[in-house]
PDB file of C-alpha atoms in Angstrom:
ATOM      1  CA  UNK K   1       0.438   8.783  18.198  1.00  0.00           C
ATOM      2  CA  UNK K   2       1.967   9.623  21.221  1.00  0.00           C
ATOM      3  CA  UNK K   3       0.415   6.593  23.005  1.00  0.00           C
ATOM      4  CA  UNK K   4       1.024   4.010  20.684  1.00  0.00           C
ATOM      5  CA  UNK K   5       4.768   4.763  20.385  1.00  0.00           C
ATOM      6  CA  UNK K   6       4.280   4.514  24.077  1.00  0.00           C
ATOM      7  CA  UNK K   7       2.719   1.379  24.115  1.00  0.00           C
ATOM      8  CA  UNK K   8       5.679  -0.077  21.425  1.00  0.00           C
ATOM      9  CA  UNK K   9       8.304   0.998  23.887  1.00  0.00           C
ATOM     10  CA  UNK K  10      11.766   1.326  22.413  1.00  0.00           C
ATOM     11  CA  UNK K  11      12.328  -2.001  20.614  1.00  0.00           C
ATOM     12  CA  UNK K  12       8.805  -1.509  18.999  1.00  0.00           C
ATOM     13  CA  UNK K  13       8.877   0.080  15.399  1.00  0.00           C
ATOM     14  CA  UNK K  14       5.282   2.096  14.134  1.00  0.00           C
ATOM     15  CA  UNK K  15       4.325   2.967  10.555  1.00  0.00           C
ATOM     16  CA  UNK K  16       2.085   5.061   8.873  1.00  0.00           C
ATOM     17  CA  UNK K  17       0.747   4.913   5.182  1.00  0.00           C
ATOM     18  CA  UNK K  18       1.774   8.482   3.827  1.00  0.00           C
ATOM     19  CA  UNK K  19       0.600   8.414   0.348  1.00  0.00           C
ATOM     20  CA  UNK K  20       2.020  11.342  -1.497  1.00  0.00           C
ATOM     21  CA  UNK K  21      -1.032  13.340  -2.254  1.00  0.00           C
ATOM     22  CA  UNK K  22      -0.318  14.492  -6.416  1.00  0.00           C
ATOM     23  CA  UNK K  23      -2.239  17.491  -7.570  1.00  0.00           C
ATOM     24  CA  UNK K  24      -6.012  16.764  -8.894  1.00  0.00           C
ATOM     25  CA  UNK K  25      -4.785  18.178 -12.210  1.00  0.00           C
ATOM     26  CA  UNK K  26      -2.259  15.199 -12.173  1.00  0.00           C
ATOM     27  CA  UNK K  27      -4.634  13.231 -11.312  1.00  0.00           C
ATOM     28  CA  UNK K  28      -7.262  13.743 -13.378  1.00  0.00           C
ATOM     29  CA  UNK K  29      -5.097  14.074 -16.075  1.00  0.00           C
ATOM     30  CA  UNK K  30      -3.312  10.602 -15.506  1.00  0.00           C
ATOM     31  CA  UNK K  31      -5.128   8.686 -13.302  1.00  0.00           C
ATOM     32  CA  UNK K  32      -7.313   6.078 -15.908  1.00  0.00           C
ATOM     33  CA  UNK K  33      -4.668   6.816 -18.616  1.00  0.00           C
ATOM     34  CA  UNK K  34      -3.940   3.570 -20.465  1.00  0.00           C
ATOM     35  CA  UNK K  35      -1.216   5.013 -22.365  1.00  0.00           C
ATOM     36  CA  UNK K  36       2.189   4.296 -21.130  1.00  0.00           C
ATOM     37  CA  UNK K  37       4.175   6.139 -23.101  1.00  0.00           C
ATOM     38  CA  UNK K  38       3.576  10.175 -23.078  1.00  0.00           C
ATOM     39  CA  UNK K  39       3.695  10.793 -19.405  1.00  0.00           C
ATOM     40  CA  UNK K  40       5.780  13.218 -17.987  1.00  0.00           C
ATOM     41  CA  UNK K  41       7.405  12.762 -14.556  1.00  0.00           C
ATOM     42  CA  UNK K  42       5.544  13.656 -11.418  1.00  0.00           C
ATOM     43  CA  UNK K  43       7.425  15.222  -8.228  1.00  0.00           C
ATOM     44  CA  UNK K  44       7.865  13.511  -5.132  1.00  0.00           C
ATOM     45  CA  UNK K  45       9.221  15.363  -2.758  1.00  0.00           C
ATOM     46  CA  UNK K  46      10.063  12.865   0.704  1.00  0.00           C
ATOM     47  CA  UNK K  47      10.379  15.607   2.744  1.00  0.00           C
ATOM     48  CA  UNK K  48       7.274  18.287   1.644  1.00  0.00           C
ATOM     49  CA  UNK K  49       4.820  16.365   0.051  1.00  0.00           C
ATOM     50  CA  UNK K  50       1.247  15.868   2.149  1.00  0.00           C
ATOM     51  CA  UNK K  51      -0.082  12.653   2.799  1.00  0.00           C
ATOM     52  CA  UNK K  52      -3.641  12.336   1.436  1.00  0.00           C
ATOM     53  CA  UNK K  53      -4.109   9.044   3.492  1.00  0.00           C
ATOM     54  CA  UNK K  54      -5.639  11.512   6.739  1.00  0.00           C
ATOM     55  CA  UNK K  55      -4.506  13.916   9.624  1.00  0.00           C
ATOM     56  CA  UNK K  56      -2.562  10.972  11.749  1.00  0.00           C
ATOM     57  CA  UNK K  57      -0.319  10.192   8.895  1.00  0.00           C
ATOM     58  CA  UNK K  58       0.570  13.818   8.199  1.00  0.00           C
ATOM     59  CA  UNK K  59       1.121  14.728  11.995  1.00  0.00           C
ATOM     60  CA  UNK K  60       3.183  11.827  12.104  1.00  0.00           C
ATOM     61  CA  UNK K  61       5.584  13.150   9.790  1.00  0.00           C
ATOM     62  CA  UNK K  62       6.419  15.515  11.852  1.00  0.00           C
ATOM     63  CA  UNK K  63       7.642  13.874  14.293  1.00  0.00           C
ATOM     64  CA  UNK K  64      11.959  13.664  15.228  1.00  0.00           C
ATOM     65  CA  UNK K  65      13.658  10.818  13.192  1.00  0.00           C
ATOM     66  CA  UNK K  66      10.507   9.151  11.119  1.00  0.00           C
ATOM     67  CA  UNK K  67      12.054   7.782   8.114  1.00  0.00           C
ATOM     68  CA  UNK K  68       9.754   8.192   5.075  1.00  0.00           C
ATOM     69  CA  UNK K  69      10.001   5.654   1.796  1.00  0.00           C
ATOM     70  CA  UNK K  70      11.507   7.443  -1.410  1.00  0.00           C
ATOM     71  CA  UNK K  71       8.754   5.042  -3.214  1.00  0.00           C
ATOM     72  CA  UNK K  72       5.984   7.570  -4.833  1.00  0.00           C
ATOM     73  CA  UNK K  73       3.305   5.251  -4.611  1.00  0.00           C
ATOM     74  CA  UNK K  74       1.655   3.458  -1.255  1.00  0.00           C
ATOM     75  CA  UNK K  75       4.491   5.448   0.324  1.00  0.00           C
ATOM     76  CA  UNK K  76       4.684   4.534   4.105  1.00  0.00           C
ATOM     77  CA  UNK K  77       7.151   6.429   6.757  1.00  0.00           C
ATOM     78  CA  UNK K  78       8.062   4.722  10.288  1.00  0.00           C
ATOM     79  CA  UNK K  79       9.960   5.301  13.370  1.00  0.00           C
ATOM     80  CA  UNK K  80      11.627   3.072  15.380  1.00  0.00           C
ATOM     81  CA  UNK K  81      15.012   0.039  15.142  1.00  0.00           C
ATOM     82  CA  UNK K  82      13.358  -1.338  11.667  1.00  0.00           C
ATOM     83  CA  UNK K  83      12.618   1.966  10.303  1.00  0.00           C
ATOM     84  CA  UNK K  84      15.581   2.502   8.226  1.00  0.00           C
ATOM     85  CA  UNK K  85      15.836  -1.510   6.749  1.00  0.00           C
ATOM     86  CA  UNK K  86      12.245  -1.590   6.113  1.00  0.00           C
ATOM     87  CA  UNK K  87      12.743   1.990   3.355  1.00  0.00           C
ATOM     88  CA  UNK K  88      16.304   1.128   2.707  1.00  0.00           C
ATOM     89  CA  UNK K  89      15.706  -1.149  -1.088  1.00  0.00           C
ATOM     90  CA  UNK K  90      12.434   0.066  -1.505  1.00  0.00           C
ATOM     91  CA  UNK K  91      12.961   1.827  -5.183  1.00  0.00           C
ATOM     92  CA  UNK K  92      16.015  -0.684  -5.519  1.00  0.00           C
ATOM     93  CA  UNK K  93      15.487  -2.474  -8.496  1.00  0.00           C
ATOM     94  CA  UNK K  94      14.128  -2.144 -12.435  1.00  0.00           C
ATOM     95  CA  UNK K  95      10.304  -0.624 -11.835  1.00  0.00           C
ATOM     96  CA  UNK K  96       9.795  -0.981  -8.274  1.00  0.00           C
ATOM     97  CA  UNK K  97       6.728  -1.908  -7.617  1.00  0.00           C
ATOM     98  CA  UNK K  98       4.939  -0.431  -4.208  1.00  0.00           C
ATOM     99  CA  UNK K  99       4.294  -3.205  -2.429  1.00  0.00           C
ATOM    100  CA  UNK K 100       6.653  -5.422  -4.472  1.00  0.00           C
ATOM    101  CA  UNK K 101       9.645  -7.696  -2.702  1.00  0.00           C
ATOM    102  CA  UNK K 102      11.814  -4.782  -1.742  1.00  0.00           C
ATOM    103  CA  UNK K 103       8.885  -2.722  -0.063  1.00  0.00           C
ATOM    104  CA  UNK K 104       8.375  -1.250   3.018  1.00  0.00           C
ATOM    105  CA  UNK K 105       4.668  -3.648   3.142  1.00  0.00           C
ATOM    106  CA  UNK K 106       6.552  -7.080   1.833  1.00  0.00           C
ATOM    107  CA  UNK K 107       9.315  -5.807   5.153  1.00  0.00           C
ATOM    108  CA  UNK K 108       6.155  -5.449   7.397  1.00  0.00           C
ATOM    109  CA  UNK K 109       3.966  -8.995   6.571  1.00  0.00           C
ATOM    110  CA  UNK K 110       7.577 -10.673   6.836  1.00  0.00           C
ATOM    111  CA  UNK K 111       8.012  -9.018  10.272  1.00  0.00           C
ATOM    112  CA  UNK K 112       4.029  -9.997  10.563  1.00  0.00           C
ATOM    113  CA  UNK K 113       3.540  -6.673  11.616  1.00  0.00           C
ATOM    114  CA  UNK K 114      -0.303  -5.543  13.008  1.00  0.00           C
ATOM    115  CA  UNK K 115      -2.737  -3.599  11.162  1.00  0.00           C
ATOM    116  CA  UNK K 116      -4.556  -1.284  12.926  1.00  0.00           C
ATOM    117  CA  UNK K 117      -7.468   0.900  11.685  1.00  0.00           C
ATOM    118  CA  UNK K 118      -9.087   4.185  13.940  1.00  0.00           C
ATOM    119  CA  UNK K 119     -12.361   5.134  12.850  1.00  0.00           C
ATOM    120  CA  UNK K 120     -11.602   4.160   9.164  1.00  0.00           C
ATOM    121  CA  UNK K 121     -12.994   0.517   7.320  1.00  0.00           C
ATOM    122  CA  UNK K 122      -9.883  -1.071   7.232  1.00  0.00           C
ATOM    123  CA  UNK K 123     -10.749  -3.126   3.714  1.00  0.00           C
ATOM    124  CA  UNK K 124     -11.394  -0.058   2.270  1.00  0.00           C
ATOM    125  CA  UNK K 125      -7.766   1.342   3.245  1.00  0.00           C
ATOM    126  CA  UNK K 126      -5.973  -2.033   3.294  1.00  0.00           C
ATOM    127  CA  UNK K 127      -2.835  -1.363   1.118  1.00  0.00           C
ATOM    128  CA  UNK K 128      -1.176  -5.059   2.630  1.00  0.00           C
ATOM    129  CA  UNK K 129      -3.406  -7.132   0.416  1.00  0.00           C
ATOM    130  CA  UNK K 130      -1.442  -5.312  -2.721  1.00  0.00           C
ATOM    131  CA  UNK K 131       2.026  -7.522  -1.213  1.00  0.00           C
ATOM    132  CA  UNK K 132       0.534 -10.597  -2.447  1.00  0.00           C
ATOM    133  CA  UNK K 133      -0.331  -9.361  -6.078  1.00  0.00           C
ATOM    134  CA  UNK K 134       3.121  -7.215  -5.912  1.00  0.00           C
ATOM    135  CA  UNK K 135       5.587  -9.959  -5.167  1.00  0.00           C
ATOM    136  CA  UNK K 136       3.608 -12.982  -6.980  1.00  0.00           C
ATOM    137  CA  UNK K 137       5.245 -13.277 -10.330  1.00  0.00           C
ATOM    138  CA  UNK K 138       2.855 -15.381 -11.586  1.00  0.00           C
ATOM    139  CA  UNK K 139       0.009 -12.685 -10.635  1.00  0.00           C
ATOM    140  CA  UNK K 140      -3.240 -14.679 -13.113  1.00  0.00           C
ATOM    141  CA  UNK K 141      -4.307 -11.526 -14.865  1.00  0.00           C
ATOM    142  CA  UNK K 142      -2.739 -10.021 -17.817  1.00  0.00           C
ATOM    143  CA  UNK K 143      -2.021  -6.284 -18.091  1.00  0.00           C
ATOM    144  CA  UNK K 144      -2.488  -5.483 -14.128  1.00  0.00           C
ATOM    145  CA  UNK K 145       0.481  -2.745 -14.112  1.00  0.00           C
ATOM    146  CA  UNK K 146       1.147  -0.074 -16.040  1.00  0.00           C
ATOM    147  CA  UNK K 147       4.730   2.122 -16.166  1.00  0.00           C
ATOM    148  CA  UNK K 148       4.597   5.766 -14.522  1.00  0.00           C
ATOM    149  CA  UNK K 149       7.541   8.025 -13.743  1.00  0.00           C
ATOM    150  CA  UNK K 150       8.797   9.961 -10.933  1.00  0.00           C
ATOM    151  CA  UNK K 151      11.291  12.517 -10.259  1.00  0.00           C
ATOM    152  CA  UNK K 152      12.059  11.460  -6.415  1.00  0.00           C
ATOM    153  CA  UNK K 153      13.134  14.386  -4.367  1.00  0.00           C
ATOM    154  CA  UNK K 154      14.932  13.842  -0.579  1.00  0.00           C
ATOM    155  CA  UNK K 155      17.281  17.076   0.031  1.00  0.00           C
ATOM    156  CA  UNK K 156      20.464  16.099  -1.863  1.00  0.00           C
ATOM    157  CA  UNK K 157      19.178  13.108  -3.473  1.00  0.00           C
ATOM    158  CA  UNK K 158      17.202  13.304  -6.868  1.00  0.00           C
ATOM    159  CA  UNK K 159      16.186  10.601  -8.696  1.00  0.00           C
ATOM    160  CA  UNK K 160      13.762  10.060 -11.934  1.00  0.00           C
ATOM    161  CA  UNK K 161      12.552   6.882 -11.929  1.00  0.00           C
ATOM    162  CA  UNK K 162      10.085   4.835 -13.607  1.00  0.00           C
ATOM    163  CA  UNK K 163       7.779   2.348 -11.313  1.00  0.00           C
ATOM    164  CA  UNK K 164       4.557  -0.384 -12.063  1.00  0.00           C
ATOM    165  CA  UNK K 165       1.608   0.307 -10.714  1.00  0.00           C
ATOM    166  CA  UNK K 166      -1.909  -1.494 -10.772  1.00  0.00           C
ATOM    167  CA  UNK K 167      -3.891  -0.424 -13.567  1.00  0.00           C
ATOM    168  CA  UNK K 168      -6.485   1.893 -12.173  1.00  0.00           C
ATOM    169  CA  UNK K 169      -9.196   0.062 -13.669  1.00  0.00           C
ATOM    170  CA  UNK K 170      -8.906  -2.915 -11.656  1.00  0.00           C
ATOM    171  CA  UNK K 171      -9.855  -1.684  -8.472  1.00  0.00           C
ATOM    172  CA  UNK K 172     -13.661  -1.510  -9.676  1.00  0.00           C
ATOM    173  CA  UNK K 173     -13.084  -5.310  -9.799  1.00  0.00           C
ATOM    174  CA  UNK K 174     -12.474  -5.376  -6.150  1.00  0.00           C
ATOM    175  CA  UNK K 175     -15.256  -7.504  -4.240  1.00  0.00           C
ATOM    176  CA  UNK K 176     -14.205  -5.223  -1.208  1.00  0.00           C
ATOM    177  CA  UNK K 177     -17.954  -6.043   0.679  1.00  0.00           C
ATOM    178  CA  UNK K 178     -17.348 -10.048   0.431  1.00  0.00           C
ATOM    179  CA  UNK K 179     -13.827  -9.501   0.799  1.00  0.00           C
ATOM    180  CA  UNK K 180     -14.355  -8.213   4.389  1.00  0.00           C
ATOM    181  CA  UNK K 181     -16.863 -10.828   5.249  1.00  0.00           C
ATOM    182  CA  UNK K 182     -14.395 -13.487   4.620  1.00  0.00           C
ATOM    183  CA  UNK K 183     -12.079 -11.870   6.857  1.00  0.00           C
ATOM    184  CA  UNK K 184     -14.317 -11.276   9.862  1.00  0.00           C
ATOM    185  CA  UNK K 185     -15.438 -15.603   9.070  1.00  0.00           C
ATOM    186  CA  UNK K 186     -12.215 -16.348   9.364  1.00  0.00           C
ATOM    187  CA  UNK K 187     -10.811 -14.741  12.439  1.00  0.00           C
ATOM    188  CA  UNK K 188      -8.436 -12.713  10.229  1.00  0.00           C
ATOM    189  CA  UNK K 189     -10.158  -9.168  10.666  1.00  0.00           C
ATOM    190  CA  UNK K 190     -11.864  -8.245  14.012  1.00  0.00           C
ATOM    191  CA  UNK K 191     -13.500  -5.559  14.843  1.00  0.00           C
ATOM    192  CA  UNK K 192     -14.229  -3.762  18.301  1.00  0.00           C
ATOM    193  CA  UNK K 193     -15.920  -0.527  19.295  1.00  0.00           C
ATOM    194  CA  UNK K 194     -14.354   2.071  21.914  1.00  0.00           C
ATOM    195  CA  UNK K 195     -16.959   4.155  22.423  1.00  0.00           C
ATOM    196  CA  UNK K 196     -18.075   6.437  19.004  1.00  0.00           C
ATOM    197  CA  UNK K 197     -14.516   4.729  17.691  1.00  0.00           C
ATOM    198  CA  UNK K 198     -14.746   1.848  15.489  1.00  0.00           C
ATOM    199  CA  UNK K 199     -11.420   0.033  15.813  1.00  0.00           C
ATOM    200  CA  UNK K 200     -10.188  -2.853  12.989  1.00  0.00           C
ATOM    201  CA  UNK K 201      -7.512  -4.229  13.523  1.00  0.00           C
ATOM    202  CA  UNK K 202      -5.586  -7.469  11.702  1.00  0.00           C
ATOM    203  CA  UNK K 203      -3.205  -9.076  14.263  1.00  0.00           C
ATOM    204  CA  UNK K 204      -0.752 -10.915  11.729  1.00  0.00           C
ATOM    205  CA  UNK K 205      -0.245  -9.459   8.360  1.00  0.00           C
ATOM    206  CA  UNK K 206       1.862 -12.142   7.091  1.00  0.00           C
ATOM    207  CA  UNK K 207      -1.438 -14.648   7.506  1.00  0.00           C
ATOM    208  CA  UNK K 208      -3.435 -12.197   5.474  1.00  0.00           C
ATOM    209  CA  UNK K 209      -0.673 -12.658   2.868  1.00  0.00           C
ATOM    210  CA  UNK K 210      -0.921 -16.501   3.583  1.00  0.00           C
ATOM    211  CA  UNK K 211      -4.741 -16.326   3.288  1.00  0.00           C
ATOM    212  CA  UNK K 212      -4.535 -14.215   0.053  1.00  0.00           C
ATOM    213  CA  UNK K 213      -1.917 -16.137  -1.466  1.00  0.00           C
ATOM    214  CA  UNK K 214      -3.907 -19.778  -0.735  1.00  0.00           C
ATOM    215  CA  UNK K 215      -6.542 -18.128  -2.710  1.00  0.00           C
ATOM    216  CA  UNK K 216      -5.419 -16.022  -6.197  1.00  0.00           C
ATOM    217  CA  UNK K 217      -5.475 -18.582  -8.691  1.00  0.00           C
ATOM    218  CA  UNK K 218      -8.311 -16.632  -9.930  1.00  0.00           C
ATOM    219  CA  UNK K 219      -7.168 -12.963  -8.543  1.00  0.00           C
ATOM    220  CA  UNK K 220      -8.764 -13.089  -5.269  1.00  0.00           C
ATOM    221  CA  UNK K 221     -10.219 -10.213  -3.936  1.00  0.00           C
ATOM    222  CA  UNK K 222     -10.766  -9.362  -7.528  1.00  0.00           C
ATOM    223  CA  UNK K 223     -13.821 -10.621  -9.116  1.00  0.00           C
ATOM    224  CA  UNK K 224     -13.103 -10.713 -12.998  1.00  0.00           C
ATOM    225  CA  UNK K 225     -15.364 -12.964 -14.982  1.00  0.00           C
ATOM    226  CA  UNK K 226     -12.830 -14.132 -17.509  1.00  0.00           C
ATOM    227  CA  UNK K 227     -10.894 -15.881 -14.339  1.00  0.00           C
ATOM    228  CA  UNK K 228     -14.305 -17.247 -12.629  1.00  0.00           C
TER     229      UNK K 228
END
């Protein structure tokens, strides 16, 4: 971490994904529920609650002055100039979504921020490609969200709030293998090796929004035969 903010300098902004990690009770209890109407609120506390998305994220939120979104879901924290605009409007709104047009990811593929991935298969872990279902409103499949609510904590501030989110079941639709072999074809994804350390890294996430967006007529990366 240390050498990246390094290699940024001053002007440079870096974020992490810091994806609240809910209890498995919570999760198990909610996570394929396709009722949207008997759920009660989940905590979200910005300042206490673990990242499940691996040790770099969770050191990093440690560190003096990271700002970290009040969004409970696909939550991302940053330091640097564009930390505090890119979390500002992210639950602004009626049911912010995640990655939706006031998020923290539609702020980074605007700023065509780079992706980087350490030892990790970056398709597997890319949260981006949800900016291009998020802030399409003409998204071609019916029922992809479903409501969930929050009670946001960040010391003073306390908020319950009810968001969209991707209905679980969709992401068993994701052609994640072919997805990754179009991105290698077409110079979007590359990937290097350091060593033991596989690195992945996208250079411009705005042209994997470009790339994604030239394609969902039919819900690309999602391969659903009633859109085939």
């Amino acid at each position: 971490i240390d050498s990246l903010i390094n290699m940024i300098g001053s002007l440079g902004t870096i974020a992490f994904p810091t994806h609240p990690a809910y209890s498995q009770k919570e999760i198990s209890k909610l996570y394929m529920r396709d009722n949207d109407d008997k759920e009660e609120p989940v905590a979200y506390n910005v300042m206490t609650t673990k990242a499940w998305t691996g040790l770099l994220p969770n050191c990093f939120l440690k560190y003096p002055n990271v700002i970290r979104s009040r969004h409970p879901i696909n939550t991302m924290a940053a330091l640097g100039p564009l930390a505090i605009p890119m979390m500002e409007k992210n639950i602004d709104g009626e049911k912010p979504l995640a990655c939706g047009n006031n998020s923290s990811w539609k702020f980074c593929a605007e700023k065509r921020a780079r992706i980087l991935g350490f030892g990790v298969d970056l398709v597997h872990s890319l949260t981006m490609i949800h900016v291009a279902e998020d802030s399409n409103p003409n998204w071609p499949i019916d029922g992809w969200y479903r409501d969930r609510v929050f009670t946001i904590i960040d010391g003073d501030f306390q908020k319950t709030l009810k968001v969209r989110e991707r209905r679980p079941k969709w992401a068993i639709y994701y052609a994640e293998r072919c997805f990754r072999r179009d991105l290698i074809r077409d110079n979007i994804l590359r990937v290097i090796s350091l060593g033991n350390l596989s690195l992945e890294y996208i250079d411009d996430s705005g042209k994997l929004i470009e790339y994604l967006n030239s394609k969902n007529k039919k819900g690309y990366p999602y391969y659903i035969r009633k859109w085939l």
